[in-house]
Short mmCIF file of C-alpha atoms in Angstrom, two decimals:
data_model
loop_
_atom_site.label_atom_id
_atom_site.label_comp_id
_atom_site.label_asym_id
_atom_site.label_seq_id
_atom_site.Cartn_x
_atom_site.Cartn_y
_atom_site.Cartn_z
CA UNK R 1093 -69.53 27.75 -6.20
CA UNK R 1094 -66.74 30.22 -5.56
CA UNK R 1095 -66.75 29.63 -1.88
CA UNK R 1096 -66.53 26.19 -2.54
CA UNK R 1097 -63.22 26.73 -4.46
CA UNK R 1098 -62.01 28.81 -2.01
CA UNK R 1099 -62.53 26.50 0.66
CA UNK R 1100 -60.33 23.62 -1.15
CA UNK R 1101 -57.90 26.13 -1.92
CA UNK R 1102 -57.35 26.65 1.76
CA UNK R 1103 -57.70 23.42 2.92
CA UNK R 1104 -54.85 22.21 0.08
CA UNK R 1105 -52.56 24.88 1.27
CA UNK R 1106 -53.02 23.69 5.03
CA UNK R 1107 -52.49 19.91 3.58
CA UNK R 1108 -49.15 21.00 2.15
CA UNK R 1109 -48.35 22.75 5.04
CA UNK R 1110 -48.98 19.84 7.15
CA UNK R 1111 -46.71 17.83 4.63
CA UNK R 1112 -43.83 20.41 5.10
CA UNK R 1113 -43.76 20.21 8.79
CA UNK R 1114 -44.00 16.16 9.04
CA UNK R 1115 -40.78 16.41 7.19
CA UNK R 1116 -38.97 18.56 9.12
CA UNK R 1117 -40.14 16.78 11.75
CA UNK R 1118 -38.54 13.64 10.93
CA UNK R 1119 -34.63 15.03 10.39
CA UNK R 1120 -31.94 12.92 9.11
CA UNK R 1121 -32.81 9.31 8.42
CA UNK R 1122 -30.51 6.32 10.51
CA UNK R 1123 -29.55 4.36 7.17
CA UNK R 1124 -25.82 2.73 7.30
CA UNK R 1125 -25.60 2.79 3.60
CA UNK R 1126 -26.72 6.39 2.96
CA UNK R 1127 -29.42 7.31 -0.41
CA UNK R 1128 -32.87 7.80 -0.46
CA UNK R 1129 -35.85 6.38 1.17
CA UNK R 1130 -39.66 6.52 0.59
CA UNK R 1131 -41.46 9.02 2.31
CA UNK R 1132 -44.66 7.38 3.91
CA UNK R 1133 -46.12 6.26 0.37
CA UNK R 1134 -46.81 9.68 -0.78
CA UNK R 1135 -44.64 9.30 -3.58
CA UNK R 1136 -41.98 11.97 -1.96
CA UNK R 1137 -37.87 11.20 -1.36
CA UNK R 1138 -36.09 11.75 1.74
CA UNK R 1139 -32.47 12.21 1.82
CA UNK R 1140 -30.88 10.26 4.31
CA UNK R 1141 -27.90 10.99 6.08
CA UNK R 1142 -24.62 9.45 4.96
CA UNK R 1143 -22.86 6.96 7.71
CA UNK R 1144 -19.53 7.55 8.38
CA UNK R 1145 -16.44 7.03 6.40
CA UNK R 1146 -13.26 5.96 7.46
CA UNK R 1147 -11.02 7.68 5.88
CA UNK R 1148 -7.25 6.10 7.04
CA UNK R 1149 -5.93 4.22 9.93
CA UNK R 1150 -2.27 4.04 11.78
CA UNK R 1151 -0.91 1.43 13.94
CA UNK R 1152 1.44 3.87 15.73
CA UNK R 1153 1.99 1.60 18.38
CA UNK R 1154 2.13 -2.18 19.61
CA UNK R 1155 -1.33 -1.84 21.67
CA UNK R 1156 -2.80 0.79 19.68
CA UNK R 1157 -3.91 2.58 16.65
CA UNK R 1158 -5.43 5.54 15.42
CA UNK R 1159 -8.18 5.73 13.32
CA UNK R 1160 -9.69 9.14 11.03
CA UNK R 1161 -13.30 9.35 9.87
CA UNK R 1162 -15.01 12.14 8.04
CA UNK R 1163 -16.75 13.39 10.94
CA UNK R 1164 -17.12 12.82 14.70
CA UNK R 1165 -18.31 9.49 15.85
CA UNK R 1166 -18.18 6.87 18.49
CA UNK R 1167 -16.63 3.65 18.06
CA UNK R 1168 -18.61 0.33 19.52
CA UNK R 1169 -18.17 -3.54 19.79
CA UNK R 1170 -14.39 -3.58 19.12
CA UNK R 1171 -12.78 -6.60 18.82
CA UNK R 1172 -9.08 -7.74 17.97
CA UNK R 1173 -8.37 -11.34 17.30
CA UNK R 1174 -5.43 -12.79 15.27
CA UNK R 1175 -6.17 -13.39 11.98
CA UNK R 1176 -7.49 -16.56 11.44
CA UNK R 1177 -9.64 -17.24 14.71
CA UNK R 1178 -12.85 -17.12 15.23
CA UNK R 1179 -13.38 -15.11 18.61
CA UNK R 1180 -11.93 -12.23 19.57
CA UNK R 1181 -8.87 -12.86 21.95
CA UNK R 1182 -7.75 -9.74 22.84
CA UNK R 1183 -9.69 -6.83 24.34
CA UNK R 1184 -10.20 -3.36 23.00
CA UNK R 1185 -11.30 -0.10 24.74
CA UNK R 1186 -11.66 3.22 23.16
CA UNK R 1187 -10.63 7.17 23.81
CA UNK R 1188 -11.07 10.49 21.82
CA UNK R 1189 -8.26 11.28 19.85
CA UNK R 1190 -8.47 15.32 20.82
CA UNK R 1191 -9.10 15.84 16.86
CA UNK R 1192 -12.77 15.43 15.45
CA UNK R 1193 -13.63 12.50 13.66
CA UNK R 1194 -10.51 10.73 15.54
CA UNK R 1195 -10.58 7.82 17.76
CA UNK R 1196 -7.51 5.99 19.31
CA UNK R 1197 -8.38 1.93 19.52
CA UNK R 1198 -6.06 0.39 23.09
CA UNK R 1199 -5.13 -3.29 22.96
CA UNK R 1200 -5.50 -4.98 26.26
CA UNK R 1201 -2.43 -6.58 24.68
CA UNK R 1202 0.26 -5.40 22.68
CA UNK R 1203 0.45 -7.11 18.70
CA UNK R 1204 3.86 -9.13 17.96
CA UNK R 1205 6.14 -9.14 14.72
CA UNK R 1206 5.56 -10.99 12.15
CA UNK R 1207 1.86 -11.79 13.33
CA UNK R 1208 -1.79 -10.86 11.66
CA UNK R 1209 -4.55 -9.26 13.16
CA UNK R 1210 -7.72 -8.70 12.38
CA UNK R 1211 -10.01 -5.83 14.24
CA UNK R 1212 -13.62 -5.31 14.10
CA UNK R 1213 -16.08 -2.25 15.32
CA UNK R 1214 -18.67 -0.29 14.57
CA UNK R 1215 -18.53 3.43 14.07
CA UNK R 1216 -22.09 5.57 15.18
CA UNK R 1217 -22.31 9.15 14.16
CA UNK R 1218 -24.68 11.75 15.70
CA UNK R 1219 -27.45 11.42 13.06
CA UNK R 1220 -27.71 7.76 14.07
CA UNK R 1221 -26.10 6.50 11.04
CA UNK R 1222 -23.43 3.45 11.66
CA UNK R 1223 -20.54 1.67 9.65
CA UNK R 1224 -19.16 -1.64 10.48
CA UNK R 1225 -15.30 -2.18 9.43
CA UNK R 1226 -13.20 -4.64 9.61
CA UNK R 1227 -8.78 -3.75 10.03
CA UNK R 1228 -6.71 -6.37 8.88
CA UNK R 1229 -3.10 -5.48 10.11
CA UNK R 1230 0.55 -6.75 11.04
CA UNK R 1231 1.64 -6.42 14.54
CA UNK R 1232 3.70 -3.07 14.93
CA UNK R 1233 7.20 -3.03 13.88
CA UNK R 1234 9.57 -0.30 16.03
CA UNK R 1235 12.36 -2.13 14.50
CA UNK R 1236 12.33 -1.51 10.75
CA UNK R 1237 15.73 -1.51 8.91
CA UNK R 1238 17.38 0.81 6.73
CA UNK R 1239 16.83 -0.38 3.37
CA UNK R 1240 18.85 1.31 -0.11
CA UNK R 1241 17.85 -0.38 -3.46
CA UNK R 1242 20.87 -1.30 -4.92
CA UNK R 1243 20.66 -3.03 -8.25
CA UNK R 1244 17.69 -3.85 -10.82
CA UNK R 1245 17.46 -5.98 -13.01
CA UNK R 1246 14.10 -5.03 -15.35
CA UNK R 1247 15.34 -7.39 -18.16
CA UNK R 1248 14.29 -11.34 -18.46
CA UNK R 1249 15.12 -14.32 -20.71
CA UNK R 1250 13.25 -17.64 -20.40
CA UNK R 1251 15.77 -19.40 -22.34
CA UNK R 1252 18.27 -19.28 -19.50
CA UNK R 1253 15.51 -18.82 -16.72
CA UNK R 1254 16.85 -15.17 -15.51
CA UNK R 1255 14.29 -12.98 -14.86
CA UNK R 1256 13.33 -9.48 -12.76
CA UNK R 1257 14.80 -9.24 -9.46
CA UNK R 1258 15.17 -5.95 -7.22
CA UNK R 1259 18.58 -6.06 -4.47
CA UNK R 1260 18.57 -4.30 -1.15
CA UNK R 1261 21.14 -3.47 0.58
CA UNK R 1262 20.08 -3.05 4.93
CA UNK R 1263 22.15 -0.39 6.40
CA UNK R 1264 20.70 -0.66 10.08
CA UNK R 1265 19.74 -3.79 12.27
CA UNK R 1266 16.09 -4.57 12.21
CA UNK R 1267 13.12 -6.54 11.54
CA UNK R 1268 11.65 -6.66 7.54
CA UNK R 1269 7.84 -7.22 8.34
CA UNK R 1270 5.36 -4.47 8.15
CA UNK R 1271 7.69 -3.15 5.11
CA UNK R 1272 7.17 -3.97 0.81
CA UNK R 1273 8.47 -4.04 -2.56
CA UNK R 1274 6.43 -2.33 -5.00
CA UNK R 1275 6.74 -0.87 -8.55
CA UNK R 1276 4.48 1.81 -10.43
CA UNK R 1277 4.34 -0.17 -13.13
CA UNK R 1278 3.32 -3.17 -11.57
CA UNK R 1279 0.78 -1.58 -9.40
CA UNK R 1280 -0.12 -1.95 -5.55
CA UNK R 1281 -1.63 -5.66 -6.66
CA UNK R 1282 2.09 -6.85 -7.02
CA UNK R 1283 3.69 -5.43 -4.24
CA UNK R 1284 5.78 -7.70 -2.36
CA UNK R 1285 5.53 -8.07 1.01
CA UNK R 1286 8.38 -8.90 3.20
CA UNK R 1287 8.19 -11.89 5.68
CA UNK R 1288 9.58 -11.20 9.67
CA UNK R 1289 13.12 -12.16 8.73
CA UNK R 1290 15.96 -9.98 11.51
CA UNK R 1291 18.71 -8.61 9.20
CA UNK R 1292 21.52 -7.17 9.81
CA UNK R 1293 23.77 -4.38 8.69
CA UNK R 1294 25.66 -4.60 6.14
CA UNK R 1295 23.35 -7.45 4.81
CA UNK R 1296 21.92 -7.61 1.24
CA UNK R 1297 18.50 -8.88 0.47
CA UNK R 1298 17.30 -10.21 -3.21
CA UNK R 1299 13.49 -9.89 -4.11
CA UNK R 1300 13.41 -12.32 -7.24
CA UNK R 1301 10.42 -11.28 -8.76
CA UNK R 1302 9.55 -14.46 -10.74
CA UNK R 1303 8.94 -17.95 -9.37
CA UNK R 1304 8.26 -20.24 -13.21
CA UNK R 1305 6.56 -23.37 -14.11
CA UNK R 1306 6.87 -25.78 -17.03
CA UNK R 1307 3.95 -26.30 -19.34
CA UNK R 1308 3.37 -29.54 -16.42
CA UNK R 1309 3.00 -27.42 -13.93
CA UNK R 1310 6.19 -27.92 -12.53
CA UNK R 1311 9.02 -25.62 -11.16
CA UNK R 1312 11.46 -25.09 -14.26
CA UNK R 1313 13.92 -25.10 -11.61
CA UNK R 1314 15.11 -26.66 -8.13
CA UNK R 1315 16.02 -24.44 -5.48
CA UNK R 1316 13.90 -21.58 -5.76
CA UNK R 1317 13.65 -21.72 -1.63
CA UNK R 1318 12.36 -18.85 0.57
CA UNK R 1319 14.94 -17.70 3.14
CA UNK R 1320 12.80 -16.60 5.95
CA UNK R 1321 13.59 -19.90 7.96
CA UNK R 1322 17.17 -18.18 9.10
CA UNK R 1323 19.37 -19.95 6.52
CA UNK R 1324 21.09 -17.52 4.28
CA UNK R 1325 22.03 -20.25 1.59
CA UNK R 1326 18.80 -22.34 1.17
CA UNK R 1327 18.36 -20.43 -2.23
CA UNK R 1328 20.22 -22.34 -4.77
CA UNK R 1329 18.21 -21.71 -8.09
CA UNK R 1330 20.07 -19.00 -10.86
CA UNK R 1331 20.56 -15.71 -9.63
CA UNK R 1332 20.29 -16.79 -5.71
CA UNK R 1333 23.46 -15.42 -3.51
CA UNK R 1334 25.05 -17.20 -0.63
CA UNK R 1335 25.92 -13.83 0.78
CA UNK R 1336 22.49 -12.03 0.01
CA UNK R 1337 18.66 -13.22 1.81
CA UNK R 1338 16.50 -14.57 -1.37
CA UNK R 1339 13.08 -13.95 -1.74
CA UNK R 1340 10.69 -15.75 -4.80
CA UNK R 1341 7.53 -13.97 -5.83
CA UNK R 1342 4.65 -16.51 -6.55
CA UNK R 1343 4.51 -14.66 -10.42
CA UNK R 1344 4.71 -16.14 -13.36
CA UNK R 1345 4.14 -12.79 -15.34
CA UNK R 1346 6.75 -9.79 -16.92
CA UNK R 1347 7.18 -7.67 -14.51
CA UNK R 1348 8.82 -3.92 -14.62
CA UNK R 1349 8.14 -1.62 -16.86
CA UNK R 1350 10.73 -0.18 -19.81
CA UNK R 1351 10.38 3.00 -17.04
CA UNK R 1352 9.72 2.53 -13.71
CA UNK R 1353 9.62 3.28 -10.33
CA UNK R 1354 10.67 1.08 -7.37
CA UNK R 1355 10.18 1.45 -3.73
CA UNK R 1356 10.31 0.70 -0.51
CA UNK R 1357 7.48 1.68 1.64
CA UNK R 1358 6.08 1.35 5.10
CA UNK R 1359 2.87 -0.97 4.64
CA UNK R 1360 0.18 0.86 6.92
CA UNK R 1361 0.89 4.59 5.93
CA UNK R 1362 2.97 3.82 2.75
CA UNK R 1363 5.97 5.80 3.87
CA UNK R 1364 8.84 5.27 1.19
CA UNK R 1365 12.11 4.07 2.30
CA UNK R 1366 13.92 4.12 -0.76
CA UNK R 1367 12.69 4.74 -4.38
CA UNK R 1368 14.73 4.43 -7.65
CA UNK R 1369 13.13 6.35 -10.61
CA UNK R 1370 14.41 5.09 -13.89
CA UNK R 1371 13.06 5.45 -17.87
CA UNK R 1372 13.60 4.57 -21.49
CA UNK R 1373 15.80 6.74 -23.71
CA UNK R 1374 13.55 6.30 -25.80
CA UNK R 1375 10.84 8.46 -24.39
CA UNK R 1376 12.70 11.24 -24.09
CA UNK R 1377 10.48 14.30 -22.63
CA UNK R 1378 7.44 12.79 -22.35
CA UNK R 1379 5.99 12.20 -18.67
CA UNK R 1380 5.06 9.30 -16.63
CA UNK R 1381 1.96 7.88 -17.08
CA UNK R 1382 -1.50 8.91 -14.87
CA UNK R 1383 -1.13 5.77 -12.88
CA UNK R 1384 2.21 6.76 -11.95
CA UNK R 1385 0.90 9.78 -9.96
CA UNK R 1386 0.06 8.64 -6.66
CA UNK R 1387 3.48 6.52 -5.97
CA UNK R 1388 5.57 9.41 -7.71
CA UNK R 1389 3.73 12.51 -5.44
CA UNK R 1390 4.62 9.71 -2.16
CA UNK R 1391 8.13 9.70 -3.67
CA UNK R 1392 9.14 13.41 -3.60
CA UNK R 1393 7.13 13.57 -0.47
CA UNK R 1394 9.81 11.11 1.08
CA UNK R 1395 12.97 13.80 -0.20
CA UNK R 1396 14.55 10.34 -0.97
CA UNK R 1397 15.04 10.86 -4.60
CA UNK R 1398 16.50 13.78 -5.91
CA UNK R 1399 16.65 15.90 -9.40
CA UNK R 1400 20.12 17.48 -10.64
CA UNK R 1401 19.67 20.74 -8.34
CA UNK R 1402 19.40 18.00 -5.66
CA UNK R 1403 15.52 18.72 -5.16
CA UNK R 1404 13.40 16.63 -4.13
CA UNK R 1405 11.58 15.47 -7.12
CA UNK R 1406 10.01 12.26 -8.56
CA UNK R 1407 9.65 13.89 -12.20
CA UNK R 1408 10.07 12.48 -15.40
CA UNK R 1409 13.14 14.15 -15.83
CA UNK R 1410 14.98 13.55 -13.26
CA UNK R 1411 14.71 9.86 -13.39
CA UNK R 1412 17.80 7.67 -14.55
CA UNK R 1413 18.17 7.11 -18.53
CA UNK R 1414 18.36 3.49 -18.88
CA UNK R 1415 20.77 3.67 -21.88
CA UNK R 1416 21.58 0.12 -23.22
CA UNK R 1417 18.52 -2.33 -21.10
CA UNK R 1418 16.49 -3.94 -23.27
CA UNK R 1419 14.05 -6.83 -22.36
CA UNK R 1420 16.46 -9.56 -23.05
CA UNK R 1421 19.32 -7.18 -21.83
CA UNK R 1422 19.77 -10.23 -18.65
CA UNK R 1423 23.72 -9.23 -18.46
CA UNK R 1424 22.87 -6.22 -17.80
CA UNK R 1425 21.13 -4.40 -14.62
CA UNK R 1426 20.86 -0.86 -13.06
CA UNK R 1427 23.31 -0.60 -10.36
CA UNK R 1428 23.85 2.10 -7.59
CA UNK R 1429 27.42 3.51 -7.09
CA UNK R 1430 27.26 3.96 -3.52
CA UNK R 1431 25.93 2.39 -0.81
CA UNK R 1432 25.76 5.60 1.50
CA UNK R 1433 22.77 6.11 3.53
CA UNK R 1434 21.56 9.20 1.53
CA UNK R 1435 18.64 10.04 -1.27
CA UNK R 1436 19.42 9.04 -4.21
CA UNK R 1437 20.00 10.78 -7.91
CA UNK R 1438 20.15 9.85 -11.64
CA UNK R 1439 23.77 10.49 -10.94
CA UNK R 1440 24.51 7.76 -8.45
CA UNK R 1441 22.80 5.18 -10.98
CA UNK R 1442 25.11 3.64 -13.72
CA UNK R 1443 24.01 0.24 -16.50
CA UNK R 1444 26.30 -2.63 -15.16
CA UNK R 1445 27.65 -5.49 -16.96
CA UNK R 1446 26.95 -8.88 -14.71
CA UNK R 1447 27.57 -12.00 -15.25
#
């Protein structure tokens, strides 16, 4: 009876040992989503391997761009067609970046302003794991303008259909597309993205950030035009300029927050432009709120707003005291004092009277 014991004792310790050495046999499992997977029916998990992640792309140049994953890998099956079309147009080779986990994508032609793209591939790592992405991008921009925000105006009345609008002012030649409008408050969901429209300096541009309907369903006003067609005065509805480029905003919502900020930022890496960082008297001391964090850290990162050392900050603090706007404060907007090409301070912001 004893050796009989014994016996199974040894042969269960050479069964487990067995086990152990199937296992690490079979190394990382090829799985493109990544978890868990059942190991042979004997009621044991095996961790599989986790595919790839891309982790941020750059179109750096009009037949190229650069893409970062999490670890080294080797792009497949890419593809770049404008958006839209069903087969791929345009042909797409691949080289190594020099940096691991980067690859550098080469158009067999180069993208155009003011046109989509859409580019497909799949990414293999060395465990056998895969990802399939898909890039939807605007054709590289080497031309972008110098824009300055120049006047806000965070206030709205219904009554005499005025509502939010943001004014640029363009301080160098160039092209708008590849380039947006967005708020903290408002979140990345509401950014506005400008259409391939050539300005010039000395130009202003006017983001209206309403476009209303009557309780039919109608436009509550005429004129409310788009000028990305080249005419400077189709834009006839209130608040339109014959001396600025108007934009309308498909919204029908409040937009801007009682404190705020505003830039302008580079779509594909979200460089910022210009910013304009402005808050309620009435929260005096307290900070901007945790969804604020992300635009504001991309804002001092840019240097192009400044505290009262003349810092670059995107604090609380050192944002302009919006003394006297109120939501139906419409005769009123924020206004900057000068149009030099330089970052911006609470000190260069003043409340103006309009009409």
């Amino acid at each position: 009876m004893k050796r009989t014991l014994l016996w199974a004792r040894v042969l269960g310790a050479v069964f487990i040992f067995a086990v152990e050495l199937t296992l690490l046999s079979i190394g990382p499992v090829s799985c493109s989503m990544g978890g868990e997977e059942d190991g042979g029916g004997l009621g044991l998990k095996i961790q599989t391997a986790a595919p790839p992640v891309l982790q941020a792309f750059e179109i750096d140049s009009a037949d190229g761009m650069l893409l970062r994953f999490d670890k080294a890998v080797s792009v497949t099956d890419a593809s770049l067609s404008p958006s839209g079309t069903v087969e791929p147009v345009i042909g797409v080779s691949c080289e190594d970046a020099g940096e691991e986990g980067s690859v550098r994508l080469l158009f067999a032609e180069q993208t155009k302003i003011g046109s989509s793209y859409d580019m497909k591939a799949v990414a293999h790592d060395a465990d056998g794991n895969s990802l399939s992405f898909t890039i939807s991008f605007d054709g590289y921009n080497d031309r972008l303008p110098d824009l300055l925000i120049c006047e806000v105006r965070n206030a709205y009345s219904s009554k005499k259909d005025k509502y939010e609008f943001v004014k640029l002012y363009c301080a160098k030649d160039g092209n708008l597309s590849g380039l947006e409008l967005l708020s903290a408050g408002d979140g990345e969901s509401k950014a506005f993205a400008f259409p391939p429209v050539e300005v010039k300096s000395g130009e202003y541009i006017t983001v209206h950030l309403r476009k209303m309907k009557d309780e039919a369903g109608n436009w509550k006003q005429a004129g409310m035009t788009d000028e990305d067609g080249g005419d400077i005065r189709a834009s006839t509805a209130v608040d339109s300029s014959a001396d600025a480029w108007d934009f309308w905003q498909d919204n029908q919502k409040s937009r801007l927050s009682p404190s705020d900020v505003v830039v302008i930022r580079r779509k594909t890496d979200g460089k910022v432009f210009d910013a304009l960082l402005f808050r309620d008297p009435k929260k005096e001391g307290t900070d901007w709120d945790a969804k604020y964090r992300k635009l504001c850290d991309a804002v001092e990162k840019s240097g192009r707003w400044l505290d009262s050392s003349g810092q670059p900050s995107a604090g609380f603090e050192s944002a302009f005291v919006a003394t006297g706007i109120t939501s139906s404060a419409v005769t009123k907007t924020l206004k900057r004092r000068s149009l030099d090409l330089h970052p911006s301070s609470a000190s260069d912001w003043a409340v103006a009277q309009t009409r």
